[in-house]
Amino acid sequence: MKENKSKRSRFRAFVQSTNFLFIVSIVISLVIWIYMSISTGNDTSLTISDIPVQVELSEDAVNNGLQVFSGSDYKASLTVTGNRAVVGSLQASDITVKAAANYVDSAGNYTLYLNASKNDPYSDFQISSAIKPSTIDVFIDYLREATFDIQENVVYKVDDGYYASTTLSSKTIYITGPQSEVSKISKVVAAANIDGTLNSSRKVNADIILYDADGKEINTDLLSLDFKTVEAAISVLPEKEVSLKPTFTNLPSGLQITDDMISVEPSSILLAGTDDVLNKTDSVNLAPIDFTTLTNTKSIFDLAVEIPTDCKNISNTSTAKVTLDLSSLSSKKLTVEKFMVQGLASGYSAEVTQKNLEVTVYGTSSQIDSLSASDITAVIDVSSSDGMKGSVSMPVTFNIDNGSSCWVSGSYKANLTISES
């Protein structure tokens, strides 16, 4: 009995020893090696999927500008047979699937047949089934590039008393793609809709939409756009009605232009601007009228509206018609004999060789009736002569004493001789 217990104890100690574990691991490894040796000697089959399809055009077609625009993203599958160890490690990258496109020499839609080959011709496996799919449909065309203006179509409402305008962050867009698709583009629009009513400025992203000549939206799947959205800045400003004010140059200081002498059409416009600017603006000037060009008649002028900086003219009126009626004034012809030279450079002297000038003077009847030639001086300004010497002809202006409402109409010159003193 004691002997049996001793044997069991020795067996238990052996089983728990490292020698036993070592022997067991050798036996298991030997069994696995024998199994693998037997298994790898057998052929097996495997289906490989998601193999990218390569569409290769001929060199001539590529040189002529043809490109594949759709159909280049197909995936194929097939079955291979071969050594179990080799087949078990195969991946989609070990096989090439090509679409036969060598015959393509023009733009169009094509159905191309597929063929497959091993990347390593010496690899121990065979392609044992047909390719799925066996054909693919592709679209081939010439590449076209074009730049288009972007039309703004951002829809919104503003509160009463406010004006809004929209500015896009880009005025043009660059588009590339198949010639047949790009040529369809008739207009490019940046479109957005803003809910609610605006009374302050906002920025939104507007979608780029392409339209053909019939106003139908164009699918952009085959096109490459610089951007799909563009920022639209909506400037919302308060508006104010301001009057249009006629202005004059060379207006006699004593002449009053009364309401019955002048009219402006339109008499006012709408401006949009910041509160700071509008609070200081009750009127805007028209381009000035030069009184030296006027007579005692009725004249009509189309004058530009001079908009203040940081304001917008939202009346779409860039000019105003001014009717000036001076027919109630009088005129008189006089011969001016008094001359004065001004603006002469130091070291120079001038002698007026012009003896007199016949002029027509206009003004109120009370002053015209009492006006004489001795009240008028012809002023010759030689400051622009720039050192000239000898006989010259220079422009003349007129000083009128005792005639604050009077002016000389027309352009005059006088002759004089300039010499060094």
mmCIF file of C-alpha atoms in Angstrom, residues 16 40 71 73 75 174 191 199 228 255 274 280 302 324 329 372 406 411 413 419:
data_model
loop_
_atom_site.group_PDB
_atom_site.id
_atom_site.type_symbol
_atom_site.label_atom_id
_atom_site.label_comp_id
_atom_site.label_asym_id
_atom_site.label_seq_id
_atom_site.Cartn_x
_atom_site.Cartn_y
_atom_site.Cartn_z
ATOM 1 C CA GLN A 16 4.154 18.999 -12.325
ATOM 2 C CA THR A 40 -0.326 22.621 -47.553
ATOM 3 C CA GLY A 71 -16.513 54.499 -64.401
ATOM 4 C CA ASP A 73 -14.258 53.680 -59.411
ATOM 5 C CA LYS A 75 -14.447 47.181 -57.988
ATOM 6 C CA TYR A 174 -13.343 78.316 -61.861
ATOM 7 C CA ALA A 191 -28.461 81.109 -53.813
ATOM 8 C CA ASN A 199 -32.498 95.232 -39.498
ATOM 9 C CA LYS A 228 -19.476 74.682 -53.449
ATOM 10 C CA LEU A 255 -27.397 137.703 -56.857
ATOM 11 C CA THR A 274 -24.676 104.747 -41.156
ATOM 12 C CA LYS A 280 -25.384 115.052 -40.568
ATOM 13 C CA ASP A 302 -28.354 117.352 -66.537
ATOM 14 C CA LEU A 324 -32.495 127.745 -64.438
ATOM 15 C CA LEU A 329 -32.407 139.757 -65.607
ATOM 16 C CA SER A 372 -20.600 151.801 -66.700
ATOM 17 C CA CYS A 406 -23.647 141.274 -62.199
ATOM 18 C CA SER A 411 -14.453 133.391 -72.219
ATOM 19 C CA LYS A 413 -8.205 136.606 -73.419
ATOM 20 C CA SER A 419 9.889 140.988 -69.984
#
